[in-house]
Amino acid sequence: LAKTTQPISMDSYEGQEVNITCSHNNIATNDYITWYQQFPSQGPRFIIQGYKTKVTNEVASLFIPADRKSSTLSLPRVSLSDTAVYYCLVEGGGATNKLIFGTGTLLAVQP
Amino acid sequence: EAGVTQFPSHSVIEKGQTVTLRCDPISGHDNLYWYRRVMGKEIKFLLHFVKESKQDESGMPNNRFLAERTGGTYSTLKVQPAELEDSGVYFCASSQARAGDYGYTFGSGTRLTVV
């Protein structure tokens, strides 16, 4: 499974748009890019998944360039409750594979 | 739909004792996973059940850890005897491979402290 690299931490203010970029240079052809969010004392929670181009849901957008060697999670107008650790994972899709977690990005949203 | 439930949420035991963690996956999910995060480290895969069968147990640290999933429903993870380095948060996740549904659902974890 491809290894991912992302910033260890980021700071933002309420109402701002936050973009977290993840590198996955060794992504395989059949791999999907998935982002999870984790609050303290909770397990990771699925946010969004994509294969290429752009995916948007009610929580976030995911931008994936043509070479798929990186991806950017975009959180519009963050609030204090978006303070969490965000994990970028590369996996084979189909929800039947073990997940390889990296260090994640700790996003701290300030008032 | 009910989420993935883990019990207990916290456990403090002495070195050498036995602890059993339980995970109730989402009903109907064939895939069940155990993960662990020890202090300061990343979340690591332990093993994967498909129904009652162990699909992949490559992440199990040693033979002090025993996971079971009798009947393909809930799962238990027993640590016997527990050592100090077993302290951490143990997460369970479940999933069901279906077209258009690729998310894993995690439980809130069991925080195990071995003293």
mmCIF file with all atom_site columns, C-alpha atoms in Angstrom:
data_model
loop_
_atom_site.group_PDB
_atom_site.id
_atom_site.type_symbol
_atom_site.label_atom_id
_atom_site.label_alt_id
_atom_site.label_comp_id
_atom_site.label_asym_id
_atom_site.label_entity_id
_atom_site.label_seq_id
_atom_site.pdbx_PDB_ins_code
_atom_site.Cartn_x
_atom_site.Cartn_y
_atom_site.Cartn_z
_atom_site.occupancy
_atom_site.B_iso_or_equiv
_atom_site.pdbx_formal_charge
_atom_site.auth_seq_id
_atom_site.auth_comp_id
_atom_site.auth_asym_id
_atom_site.auth_atom_id
_atom_site.pdbx_PDB_model_num
ATOM 1   C CA . LEU A 1 1   ? 0.000   0.000   0.000   1.00 0.00 ? 1   LEU A CA 1
ATOM 2   C CA . ALA A 1 2   ? 1.220   3.448   -0.883  1.00 0.00 ? 2   ALA A CA 1
ATOM 3   C CA . LYS A 1 3   ? 2.612   5.597   1.891   1.00 0.00 ? 3   LYS A CA 1
ATOM 4   C CA . THR A 1 4   ? 1.203   9.063   2.377   1.00 0.00 ? 4   THR A CA 1
ATOM 5   C CA . THR A 1 5   ? 2.833   12.260  3.591   1.00 0.00 ? 5   THR A CA 1
ATOM 6   C CA . GLN A 1 6   ? 0.919   15.192  5.013   1.00 0.00 ? 6   GLN A CA 1
ATOM 7   C CA . PRO A 1 7   ? 1.647   18.157  7.288   1.00 0.00 ? 7   PRO A CA 1
ATOM 8   C CA . ILE A 1 8   ? 1.765   17.295  10.955  1.00 0.00 ? 8   ILE A CA 1
ATOM 9   C CA . SER A 1 9   ? -0.315  20.293  11.958  1.00 0.00 ? 9   SER A CA 1
ATOM 10  C CA . MET A 1 10  ? -2.153  23.338  10.641  1.00 0.00 ? 10  MET A CA 1
ATOM 11  C CA . ASP A 1 11  ? -3.796  26.337  12.242  1.00 0.00 ? 11  ASP A CA 1
ATOM 12  C CA . SER A 1 12  ? -6.809  28.201  10.959  1.00 0.00 ? 12  SER A CA 1
ATOM 13  C CA . TYR A 1 13  ? -9.522  30.597  12.075  1.00 0.00 ? 13  TYR A CA 1
ATOM 14  C CA . GLU A 1 14  ? -13.241 30.164  12.052  1.00 0.00 ? 14  GLU A CA 1
ATOM 15  C CA . GLY A 1 15  ? -14.855 30.910  8.714   1.00 0.00 ? 15  GLY A CA 1
ATOM 16  C CA . GLN A 1 16  ? -11.737 30.275  6.661   1.00 0.00 ? 16  GLN A CA 1
ATOM 17  C CA . GLU A 1 17  ? -11.321 27.649  3.987   1.00 0.00 ? 17  GLU A CA 1
ATOM 18  C CA . VAL A 1 18  ? -8.718  25.047  4.880   1.00 0.00 ? 18  VAL A CA 1
ATOM 19  C CA . ASN A 1 19  ? -6.795  22.998  2.370   1.00 0.00 ? 19  ASN A CA 1
ATOM 20  C CA . ILE A 1 20  ? -4.762  20.008  3.511   1.00 0.00 ? 20  ILE A CA 1
ATOM 21  C CA . THR A 1 21  ? -2.490  18.469  0.922   1.00 0.00 ? 21  THR A CA 1
ATOM 22  C CA . CYS A 1 22  ? -1.304  14.887  0.954   1.00 0.00 ? 22  CYS A CA 1
ATOM 23  C CA . SER A 1 23  ? 1.434   13.300  -1.120  1.00 0.00 ? 23  SER A CA 1
ATOM 24  C CA . HIS A 1 24  ? 1.188   9.706   -2.322  1.00 0.00 ? 24  HIS A CA 1
ATOM 25  C CA . ASN A 1 25  ? 3.857   9.329   -4.976  1.00 0.00 ? 25  ASN A CA 1
ATOM 26  C CA . ASN A 1 26  ? 3.607   5.543   -5.161  1.00 0.00 ? 26  ASN A CA 1
ATOM 27  C CA . ILE A 1 27  ? -0.145  5.289   -5.607  1.00 0.00 ? 27  ILE A CA 1
ATOM 28  C CA . ALA A 1 28  ? -1.200  2.260   -7.622  1.00 0.00 ? 28  ALA A CA 1
ATOM 29  C CA . THR A 1 29  ? -3.594  2.283   -10.542 1.00 0.00 ? 29  THR A CA 1
ATOM 30  C CA . ASN A 1 30  ? -6.396  0.665   -8.571  1.00 0.00 ? 30  ASN A CA 1
ATOM 31  C CA . ASP A 1 31  ? -5.927  2.713   -5.396  1.00 0.00 ? 31  ASP A CA 1
ATOM 32  C CA . TYR A 1 32  ? -8.465  5.182   -4.081  1.00 0.00 ? 32  TYR A CA 1
ATOM 33  C CA . ILE A 1 33  ? -7.691  8.203   -1.928  1.00 0.00 ? 33  ILE A CA 1
ATOM 34  C CA . THR A 1 34  ? -9.677  8.404   1.266   1.00 0.00 ? 34  THR A CA 1
ATOM 35  C CA . TRP A 1 35  ? -9.750  10.967  4.039   1.00 0.00 ? 35  TRP A CA 1
ATOM 36  C CA . TYR A 1 36  ? -10.769 10.340  7.607   1.00 0.00 ? 36  TYR A CA 1
ATOM 37  C CA . GLN A 1 37  ? -11.418 12.732  10.479  1.00 0.00 ? 37  GLN A CA 1
ATOM 38  C CA . GLN A 1 38  ? -10.739 11.862  14.097  1.00 0.00 ? 38  GLN A CA 1
ATOM 39  C CA . PHE A 1 39  ? -11.849 13.725  17.193  1.00 0.00 ? 39  PHE A CA 1
ATOM 40  C CA . PRO A 1 40  ? -10.325 13.036  20.619  1.00 0.00 ? 40  PRO A CA 1
ATOM 41  C CA . SER A 1 41  ? -11.695 9.901   22.271  1.00 0.00 ? 41  SER A CA 1
ATOM 42  C CA . GLN A 1 42  ? -13.346 8.777   19.039  1.00 0.00 ? 42  GLN A CA 1
ATOM 43  C CA . GLY A 1 43  ? -12.426 6.524   16.183  1.00 0.00 ? 43  GLY A CA 1
ATOM 44  C CA . PRO A 1 44  ? -11.622 7.817   12.708  1.00 0.00 ? 44  PRO A CA 1
ATOM 45  C CA . ARG A 1 45  ? -14.648 8.855   10.681  1.00 0.00 ? 45  ARG A CA 1
ATOM 46  C CA . PHE A 1 46  ? -14.882 8.568   6.906   1.00 0.00 ? 46  PHE A CA 1
ATOM 47  C CA . ILE A 1 47  ? -15.108 11.974  5.212   1.00 0.00 ? 47  ILE A CA 1
ATOM 48  C CA . ILE A 1 48  ? -14.605 11.566  1.503   1.00 0.00 ? 48  ILE A CA 1
ATOM 49  C CA . GLN A 1 49  ? -13.106 9.296   -1.110  1.00 0.00 ? 49  GLN A CA 1
ATOM 50  C CA . GLY A 1 50  ? -12.031 9.870   -4.681  1.00 0.00 ? 50  GLY A CA 1
ATOM 51  C CA . TYR A 1 51  ? -10.137 8.344   -7.545  1.00 0.00 ? 51  TYR A CA 1
ATOM 52  C CA . LYS A 1 52  ? -9.418  11.306  -9.803  1.00 0.00 ? 52  LYS A CA 1
ATOM 53  C CA . THR A 1 53  ? -10.431 14.913  -10.537 1.00 0.00 ? 53  THR A CA 1
ATOM 54  C CA . LYS A 1 54  ? -12.817 16.383  -7.986  1.00 0.00 ? 54  LYS A CA 1
ATOM 55  C CA . VAL A 1 55  ? -15.268 14.921  -5.527  1.00 0.00 ? 55  VAL A CA 1
ATOM 56  C CA . THR A 1 56  ? -17.589 16.975  -3.365  1.00 0.00 ? 56  THR A CA 1
ATOM 57  C CA . ASN A 1 57  ? -19.987 16.049  -0.608  1.00 0.00 ? 57  ASN A CA 1
ATOM 58  C CA . GLU A 1 58  ? -21.769 17.913  2.138   1.00 0.00 ? 58  GLU A CA 1
ATOM 59  C CA . VAL A 1 59  ? -18.653 17.982  4.305   1.00 0.00 ? 59  VAL A CA 1
ATOM 60  C CA . ALA A 1 60  ? -15.671 18.570  2.046   1.00 0.00 ? 60  ALA A CA 1
ATOM 61  C CA . SER A 1 61  ? -14.187 18.563  -1.415  1.00 0.00 ? 61  SER A CA 1
ATOM 62  C CA . LEU A 1 62  ? -11.339 16.428  -2.632  1.00 0.00 ? 62  LEU A CA 1
ATOM 63  C CA . PHE A 1 63  ? -9.119  17.569  -5.463  1.00 0.00 ? 63  PHE A CA 1
ATOM 64  C CA . ILE A 1 64  ? -6.944  15.036  -7.243  1.00 0.00 ? 64  ILE A CA 1
ATOM 65  C CA . PRO A 1 65  ? -4.636  16.074  -10.091 1.00 0.00 ? 65  PRO A CA 1
ATOM 66  C CA . ALA A 1 66  ? -4.235  13.991  -13.204 1.00 0.00 ? 66  ALA A CA 1
ATOM 67  C CA . ASP A 1 67  ? -1.074  12.227  -12.019 1.00 0.00 ? 67  ASP A CA 1
ATOM 68  C CA . ARG A 1 68  ? -2.807  11.285  -8.741  1.00 0.00 ? 68  ARG A CA 1
ATOM 69  C CA . LYS A 1 69  ? 0.443   11.656  -6.824  1.00 0.00 ? 69  LYS A CA 1
ATOM 70  C CA . SER A 1 70  ? -1.155  14.098  -4.435  1.00 0.00 ? 70  SER A CA 1
ATOM 71  C CA . SER A 1 71  ? -4.571  15.161  -3.246  1.00 0.00 ? 71  SER A CA 1
ATOM 72  C CA . THR A 1 72  ? -6.037  18.121  -1.406  1.00 0.00 ? 72  THR A CA 1
ATOM 73  C CA . LEU A 1 73  ? -8.830  17.997  1.116   1.00 0.00 ? 73  LEU A CA 1
ATOM 74  C CA . SER A 1 74  ? -10.737 21.266  1.192   1.00 0.00 ? 74  SER A CA 1
ATOM 75  C CA . LEU A 1 75  ? -12.901 22.199  4.154   1.00 0.00 ? 75  LEU A CA 1
ATOM 76  C CA . PRO A 1 76  ? -15.072 25.253  3.445   1.00 0.00 ? 76  PRO A CA 1
ATOM 77  C CA . ARG A 1 77  ? -15.625 27.801  6.219   1.00 0.00 ? 77  ARG A CA 1
ATOM 78  C CA . VAL A 1 78  ? -14.273 25.790  9.129   1.00 0.00 ? 78  VAL A CA 1
ATOM 79  C CA . SER A 1 79  ? -15.680 26.116  12.623  1.00 0.00 ? 79  SER A CA 1
ATOM 80  C CA . LEU A 1 80  ? -14.227 25.301  16.028  1.00 0.00 ? 80  LEU A CA 1
ATOM 81  C CA . SER A 1 81  ? -15.816 21.864  15.814  1.00 0.00 ? 81  SER A CA 1
ATOM 82  C CA . ASP A 1 82  ? -13.645 21.018  12.819  1.00 0.00 ? 82  ASP A CA 1
ATOM 83  C CA . THR A 1 83  ? -10.619 20.863  15.104  1.00 0.00 ? 83  THR A CA 1
ATOM 84  C CA . ALA A 1 84  ? -9.470  17.277  14.654  1.00 0.00 ? 84  ALA A CA 1
ATOM 85  C CA . VAL A 1 85  ? -6.833  15.050  13.135  1.00 0.00 ? 85  VAL A CA 1
ATOM 86  C CA . TYR A 1 86  ? -7.287  14.442  9.416   1.00 0.00 ? 86  TYR A CA 1
ATOM 87  C CA . TYR A 1 87  ? -5.838  11.317  7.853   1.00 0.00 ? 87  TYR A CA 1
ATOM 88  C CA . CYS A 1 88  ? -5.120  10.798  4.188   1.00 0.00 ? 88  CYS A CA 1
ATOM 89  C CA . LEU A 1 89  ? -5.068  7.142   3.165   1.00 0.00 ? 89  LEU A CA 1
ATOM 90  C CA . VAL A 1 90  ? -4.508  5.311   -0.063  1.00 0.00 ? 90  VAL A CA 1
ATOM 91  C CA . GLU A 1 91  ? -6.311  2.022   -0.340  1.00 0.00 ? 91  GLU A CA 1
ATOM 92  C CA . GLY A 1 92  ? -7.605  -0.412  -2.862  1.00 0.00 ? 92  GLY A CA 1
ATOM 93  C CA . GLY A 1 93  ? -11.224 0.601   -2.490  1.00 0.00 ? 93  GLY A CA 1
ATOM 94  C CA . GLY A 1 94  ? -14.109 -1.759  -1.932  1.00 0.00 ? 94  GLY A CA 1
ATOM 95  C CA . ALA A 1 95  ? -13.846 -1.460  1.857   1.00 0.00 ? 95  ALA A CA 1
ATOM 96  C CA . THR A 1 96  ? -12.192 -4.853  2.210   1.00 0.00 ? 96  THR A CA 1
ATOM 97  C CA . ASN A 1 97  ? -8.570  -3.867  2.701   1.00 0.00 ? 97  ASN A CA 1
ATOM 98  C CA . LYS A 1 98  ? -6.589  -3.004  5.778   1.00 0.00 ? 98  LYS A CA 1
ATOM 99  C CA . LEU A 1 99  ? -5.917  0.683   6.154   1.00 0.00 ? 99  LEU A CA 1
ATOM 100 C CA . ILE A 1 100 ? -2.429  2.134   6.550   1.00 0.00 ? 100 ILE A CA 1
ATOM 101 C CA . PHE A 1 101 ? -2.568  5.249   8.681   1.00 0.00 ? 101 PHE A CA 1
ATOM 102 C CA . GLY A 1 102 ? 0.094   7.911   8.660   1.00 0.00 ? 102 GLY A CA 1
ATOM 103 C CA . THR A 1 103 ? 0.629   10.587  11.247  1.00 0.00 ? 103 THR A CA 1
ATOM 104 C CA . GLY A 1 104 ? -2.344  12.638  10.104  1.00 0.00 ? 104 GLY A CA 1
ATOM 105 C CA . THR A 1 105 ? -2.695  16.412  10.197  1.00 0.00 ? 105 THR A CA 1
ATOM 106 C CA . LEU A 1 106 ? -3.847  18.064  13.393  1.00 0.00 ? 106 LEU A CA 1
ATOM 107 C CA . LEU A 1 107 ? -6.046  20.970  12.367  1.00 0.00 ? 107 LEU A CA 1
ATOM 108 C CA . ALA A 1 108 ? -6.546  23.532  15.103  1.00 0.00 ? 108 ALA A CA 1
ATOM 109 C CA . VAL A 1 109 ? -9.310  26.045  14.427  1.00 0.00 ? 109 VAL A CA 1
ATOM 110 C CA . GLN A 1 110 ? -9.183  29.209  16.517  1.00 0.00 ? 110 GLN A CA 1
ATOM 111 C CA . PRO A 1 111 ? -12.010 31.677  17.163  1.00 0.00 ? 111 PRO A CA 1
ATOM 112 C CA . GLU B 2 1   ? -28.391 2.320   11.899  1.00 0.00 ? 1   GLU B CA 1
ATOM 113 C CA . ALA B 2 2   ? -26.358 1.651   15.043  1.00 0.00 ? 2   ALA B CA 1
ATOM 114 C CA . GLY B 2 3   ? -22.650 2.219   14.740  1.00 0.00 ? 3   GLY B CA 1
ATOM 115 C CA . VAL B 2 4   ? -19.727 0.081   15.775  1.00 0.00 ? 4   VAL B CA 1
ATOM 116 C CA . THR B 2 5   ? -19.785 -0.443  19.530  1.00 0.00 ? 5   THR B CA 1
ATOM 117 C CA . GLN B 2 6   ? -16.767 -1.219  21.648  1.00 0.00 ? 6   GLN B CA 1
ATOM 118 C CA . PHE B 2 7   ? -16.692 -2.290  25.273  1.00 0.00 ? 7   PHE B CA 1
ATOM 119 C CA . PRO B 2 8   ? -15.283 -1.291  27.651  1.00 0.00 ? 8   PRO B CA 1
ATOM 120 C CA . SER B 2 9   ? -14.398 2.285   26.775  1.00 0.00 ? 9   SER B CA 1
ATOM 121 C CA . HIS B 2 10  ? -11.584 2.251   29.317  1.00 0.00 ? 10  HIS B CA 1
ATOM 122 C CA . SER B 2 11  ? -9.728  -0.504  31.115  1.00 0.00 ? 11  SER B CA 1
ATOM 123 C CA . VAL B 2 12  ? -6.921  -0.280  33.631  1.00 0.00 ? 12  VAL B CA 1
ATOM 124 C CA . ILE B 2 13  ? -5.252  -3.560  34.542  1.00 0.00 ? 13  ILE B CA 1
ATOM 125 C CA . GLU B 2 14  ? -2.062  -4.696  36.145  1.00 0.00 ? 14  GLU B CA 1
ATOM 126 C CA . LYS B 2 15  ? 0.761   -6.245  34.243  1.00 0.00 ? 15  LYS B CA 1
ATOM 127 C CA . GLY B 2 16  ? 0.211   -9.975  33.942  1.00 0.00 ? 16  GLY B CA 1
ATOM 128 C CA . GLN B 2 17  ? -3.558  -9.795  34.064  1.00 0.00 ? 17  GLN B CA 1
ATOM 129 C CA . THR B 2 18  ? -5.926  -10.712 31.277  1.00 0.00 ? 18  THR B CA 1
ATOM 130 C CA . VAL B 2 19  ? -8.227  -8.307  29.475  1.00 0.00 ? 19  VAL B CA 1
ATOM 131 C CA . THR B 2 20  ? -10.880 -8.978  26.878  1.00 0.00 ? 20  THR B CA 1
ATOM 132 C CA . LEU B 2 21  ? -12.071 -6.263  24.552  1.00 0.00 ? 21  LEU B CA 1
ATOM 133 C CA . ARG B 2 22  ? -15.316 -6.589  22.675  1.00 0.00 ? 22  ARG B CA 1
ATOM 134 C CA . CYS B 2 23  ? -16.478 -5.137  19.386  1.00 0.00 ? 23  CYS B CA 1
ATOM 135 C CA . ASP B 2 24  ? -19.987 -5.216  17.964  1.00 0.00 ? 24  ASP B CA 1
ATOM 136 C CA . PRO B 2 25  ? -19.861 -4.288  14.279  1.00 0.00 ? 25  PRO B CA 1
ATOM 137 C CA . ILE B 2 26  ? -22.662 -2.783  12.256  1.00 0.00 ? 26  ILE B CA 1
ATOM 138 C CA . SER B 2 27  ? -25.247 -5.481  11.693  1.00 0.00 ? 27  SER B CA 1
ATOM 139 C CA . GLY B 2 28  ? -24.673 -7.260  8.408   1.00 0.00 ? 28  GLY B CA 1
ATOM 140 C CA . HIS B 2 29  ? -21.085 -6.132  7.973   1.00 0.00 ? 29  HIS B CA 1
ATOM 141 C CA . ASP B 2 30  ? -18.981 -9.117  7.027   1.00 0.00 ? 30  ASP B CA 1
ATOM 142 C CA . ASN B 2 31  ? -15.631 -7.336  7.445   1.00 0.00 ? 31  ASN B CA 1
ATOM 143 C CA . LEU B 2 32  ? -14.355 -6.583  10.922  1.00 0.00 ? 32  LEU B CA 1
ATOM 144 C CA . TYR B 2 33  ? -10.965 -5.078  11.714  1.00 0.00 ? 33  TYR B CA 1
ATOM 145 C CA . TRP B 2 34  ? -8.939  -4.412  14.819  1.00 0.00 ? 34  TRP B CA 1
ATOM 146 C CA . TYR B 2 35  ? -6.466  -1.544  14.982  1.00 0.00 ? 35  TYR B CA 1
ATOM 147 C CA . ARG B 2 36  ? -4.319  -0.169  17.759  1.00 0.00 ? 36  ARG B CA 1
ATOM 148 C CA . ARG B 2 37  ? -2.580  3.072   18.550  1.00 0.00 ? 37  ARG B CA 1
ATOM 149 C CA . VAL B 2 38  ? 0.061   3.034   21.216  1.00 0.00 ? 38  VAL B CA 1
ATOM 150 C CA . MET B 2 39  ? 1.209   6.300   22.770  1.00 0.00 ? 39  MET B CA 1
ATOM 151 C CA . GLY B 2 40  ? 2.925   8.573   20.286  1.00 0.00 ? 40  GLY B CA 1
ATOM 152 C CA . LYS B 2 41  ? 2.590   6.143   17.417  1.00 0.00 ? 41  LYS B CA 1
ATOM 153 C CA . GLU B 2 42  ? 0.375   5.815   14.401  1.00 0.00 ? 42  GLU B CA 1
ATOM 154 C CA . ILE B 2 43  ? -2.766  3.728   14.209  1.00 0.00 ? 43  ILE B CA 1
ATOM 155 C CA . LYS B 2 44  ? -1.678  0.228   13.241  1.00 0.00 ? 44  LYS B CA 1
ATOM 156 C CA . PHE B 2 45  ? -3.636  -2.630  11.723  1.00 0.00 ? 45  PHE B CA 1
ATOM 157 C CA . LEU B 2 46  ? -3.911  -5.787  13.828  1.00 0.00 ? 46  LEU B CA 1
ATOM 158 C CA . LEU B 2 47  ? -6.195  -8.151  11.968  1.00 0.00 ? 47  LEU B CA 1
ATOM 159 C CA . HIS B 2 48  ? -9.141  -8.551  9.633   1.00 0.00 ? 48  HIS B CA 1
ATOM 160 C CA . PHE B 2 49  ? -12.084 -10.946 9.863   1.00 0.00 ? 49  PHE B CA 1
ATOM 161 C CA . VAL B 2 50  ? -14.372 -11.840 7.010   1.00 0.00 ? 50  VAL B CA 1
ATOM 162 C CA . LYS B 2 51  ? -17.378 -13.231 8.787   1.00 0.00 ? 51  LYS B CA 1
ATOM 163 C CA . GLU B 2 52  ? -15.891 -15.673 11.286  1.00 0.00 ? 52  GLU B CA 1
ATOM 164 C CA . SER B 2 53  ? -12.664 -16.321 9.385   1.00 0.00 ? 53  SER B CA 1
ATOM 165 C CA . LYS B 2 54  ? -9.372  -14.521 9.917   1.00 0.00 ? 54  LYS B CA 1
ATOM 166 C CA . GLN B 2 55  ? -8.507  -13.004 6.564   1.00 0.00 ? 55  GLN B CA 1
ATOM 167 C CA . ASP B 2 56  ? -5.325  -11.278 7.640   1.00 0.00 ? 56  ASP B CA 1
ATOM 168 C CA . GLU B 2 57  ? -3.684  -11.349 11.057  1.00 0.00 ? 57  GLU B CA 1
ATOM 169 C CA . SER B 2 58  ? -0.325  -10.022 9.971   1.00 0.00 ? 58  SER B CA 1
ATOM 170 C CA . GLY B 2 59  ? -0.510  -7.106  12.403  1.00 0.00 ? 59  GLY B CA 1
ATOM 171 C CA . MET B 2 60  ? -0.960  -9.119  15.575  1.00 0.00 ? 60  MET B CA 1
ATOM 172 C CA . PRO B 2 61  ? 2.081   -8.284  17.727  1.00 0.00 ? 61  PRO B CA 1
ATOM 173 C CA . ASN B 2 62  ? 2.574   -11.676 19.384  1.00 0.00 ? 62  ASN B CA 1
ATOM 174 C CA . ASN B 2 63  ? 0.819   -14.756 20.703  1.00 0.00 ? 63  ASN B CA 1
ATOM 175 C CA . ARG B 2 64  ? -0.388  -12.953 23.806  1.00 0.00 ? 64  ARG B CA 1
ATOM 176 C CA . PHE B 2 65  ? -3.115  -11.523 21.595  1.00 0.00 ? 65  PHE B CA 1
ATOM 177 C CA . LEU B 2 66  ? -6.060  -13.703 20.593  1.00 0.00 ? 66  LEU B CA 1
ATOM 178 C CA . ALA B 2 67  ? -8.942  -12.497 18.472  1.00 0.00 ? 67  ALA B CA 1
ATOM 179 C CA . GLU B 2 68  ? -12.131 -14.387 17.852  1.00 0.00 ? 68  GLU B CA 1
ATOM 180 C CA . ARG B 2 69  ? -15.340 -13.793 15.984  1.00 0.00 ? 69  ARG B CA 1
ATOM 181 C CA . THR B 2 70  ? -17.598 -16.703 16.701  1.00 0.00 ? 70  THR B CA 1
ATOM 182 C CA . GLY B 2 71  ? -20.653 -16.831 14.479  1.00 0.00 ? 71  GLY B CA 1
ATOM 183 C CA . GLY B 2 72  ? -19.423 -13.943 12.416  1.00 0.00 ? 72  GLY B CA 1
ATOM 184 C CA . THR B 2 73  ? -21.065 -11.341 14.603  1.00 0.00 ? 73  THR B CA 1
ATOM 185 C CA . TYR B 2 74  ? -19.245 -9.649  17.468  1.00 0.00 ? 74  TYR B CA 1
ATOM 186 C CA . SER B 2 75  ? -15.534 -10.051 18.027  1.00 0.00 ? 75  SER B CA 1
ATOM 187 C CA . THR B 2 76  ? -13.327 -10.237 21.076  1.00 0.00 ? 76  THR B CA 1
ATOM 188 C CA . LEU B 2 77  ? -9.670  -9.412  21.438  1.00 0.00 ? 77  LEU B CA 1
ATOM 189 C CA . LYS B 2 78  ? -8.007  -10.965 24.461  1.00 0.00 ? 78  LYS B CA 1
ATOM 190 C CA . VAL B 2 79  ? -4.633  -9.967  25.785  1.00 0.00 ? 79  VAL B CA 1
ATOM 191 C CA . GLN B 2 80  ? -3.103  -12.549 28.097  1.00 0.00 ? 80  GLN B CA 1
ATOM 192 C CA . PRO B 2 81  ? -0.922  -11.798 29.946  1.00 0.00 ? 81  PRO B CA 1
ATOM 193 C CA . ALA B 2 82  ? -0.916  -8.057  29.449  1.00 0.00 ? 82  ALA B CA 1
ATOM 194 C CA . GLU B 2 83  ? 2.372   -6.183  29.348  1.00 0.00 ? 83  GLU B CA 1
ATOM 195 C CA . LEU B 2 84  ? 3.096   -2.483  29.834  1.00 0.00 ? 84  LEU B CA 1
ATOM 196 C CA . GLU B 2 85  ? 3.720   -1.974  26.118  1.00 0.00 ? 85  GLU B CA 1
ATOM 197 C CA . ASP B 2 86  ? 0.185   -3.144  25.334  1.00 0.00 ? 86  ASP B CA 1
ATOM 198 C CA . SER B 2 87  ? -1.199  0.136   26.636  1.00 0.00 ? 87  SER B CA 1
ATOM 199 C CA . GLY B 2 88  ? -2.949  2.143   23.972  1.00 0.00 ? 88  GLY B CA 1
ATOM 200 C CA . VAL B 2 89  ? -6.247  2.643   22.244  1.00 0.00 ? 89  VAL B CA 1
ATOM 201 C CA . TYR B 2 90  ? -7.746  -0.341  20.452  1.00 0.00 ? 90  TYR B CA 1
ATOM 202 C CA . PHE B 2 91  ? -10.128 0.468   17.628  1.00 0.00 ? 91  PHE B CA 1
ATOM 203 C CA . CYS B 2 92  ? -12.536 -1.807  15.870  1.00 0.00 ? 92  CYS B CA 1
ATOM 204 C CA . ALA B 2 93  ? -13.964 -1.086  12.438  1.00 0.00 ? 93  ALA B CA 1
ATOM 205 C CA . SER B 2 94  ? -16.431 -2.808  10.167  1.00 0.00 ? 94  SER B CA 1
ATOM 206 C CA . SER B 2 95  ? -17.322 -2.543  6.521   1.00 0.00 ? 95  SER B CA 1
ATOM 207 C CA . GLN B 2 96  ? -19.430 -4.161  3.891   1.00 0.00 ? 96  GLN B CA 1
ATOM 208 C CA . ALA B 2 97  ? -18.161 -4.134  0.355   1.00 0.00 ? 97  ALA B CA 1
ATOM 209 C CA . ARG B 2 98  ? -20.912 -2.870  -1.857  1.00 0.00 ? 98  ARG B CA 1
ATOM 210 C CA . ALA B 2 99  ? -20.939 -0.805  -4.985  1.00 0.00 ? 99  ALA B CA 1
ATOM 211 C CA . GLY B 2 100 ? -20.830 2.856   -4.033  1.00 0.00 ? 100 GLY B CA 1
ATOM 212 C CA . ASP B 2 101 ? -20.217 2.196   -0.345  1.00 0.00 ? 101 ASP B CA 1
ATOM 213 C CA . TYR B 2 102 ? -16.533 2.236   0.468   1.00 0.00 ? 102 TYR B CA 1
ATOM 214 C CA . GLY B 2 103 ? -16.389 3.607   3.964   1.00 0.00 ? 103 GLY B CA 1
ATOM 215 C CA . TYR B 2 104 ? -15.200 1.838   7.036   1.00 0.00 ? 104 TYR B CA 1
ATOM 216 C CA . THR B 2 105 ? -17.017 2.634   10.273  1.00 0.00 ? 105 THR B CA 1
ATOM 217 C CA . PHE B 2 106 ? -14.893 2.797   13.379  1.00 0.00 ? 106 PHE B CA 1
ATOM 218 C CA . GLY B 2 107 ? -15.890 2.418   16.976  1.00 0.00 ? 107 GLY B CA 1
ATOM 219 C CA . SER B 2 108 ? -14.826 4.910   19.616  1.00 0.00 ? 108 SER B CA 1
ATOM 220 C CA . GLY B 2 109 ? -12.108 2.625   20.833  1.00 0.00 ? 109 GLY B CA 1
ATOM 221 C CA . THR B 2 110 ? -11.096 1.008   24.097  1.00 0.00 ? 110 THR B CA 1
ATOM 222 C CA . ARG B 2 111 ? -8.354  2.778   26.001  1.00 0.00 ? 111 ARG B CA 1
ATOM 223 C CA . LEU B 2 112 ? -6.250  0.120   27.684  1.00 0.00 ? 112 LEU B CA 1
ATOM 224 C CA . THR B 2 113 ? -3.802  1.066   30.387  1.00 0.00 ? 113 THR B CA 1
ATOM 225 C CA . VAL B 2 114 ? -1.495  -1.588  31.785  1.00 0.00 ? 114 VAL B CA 1
ATOM 226 C CA . VAL B 2 115 ? 0.193   -0.595  35.045  1.00 0.00 ? 115 VAL B CA 1
#
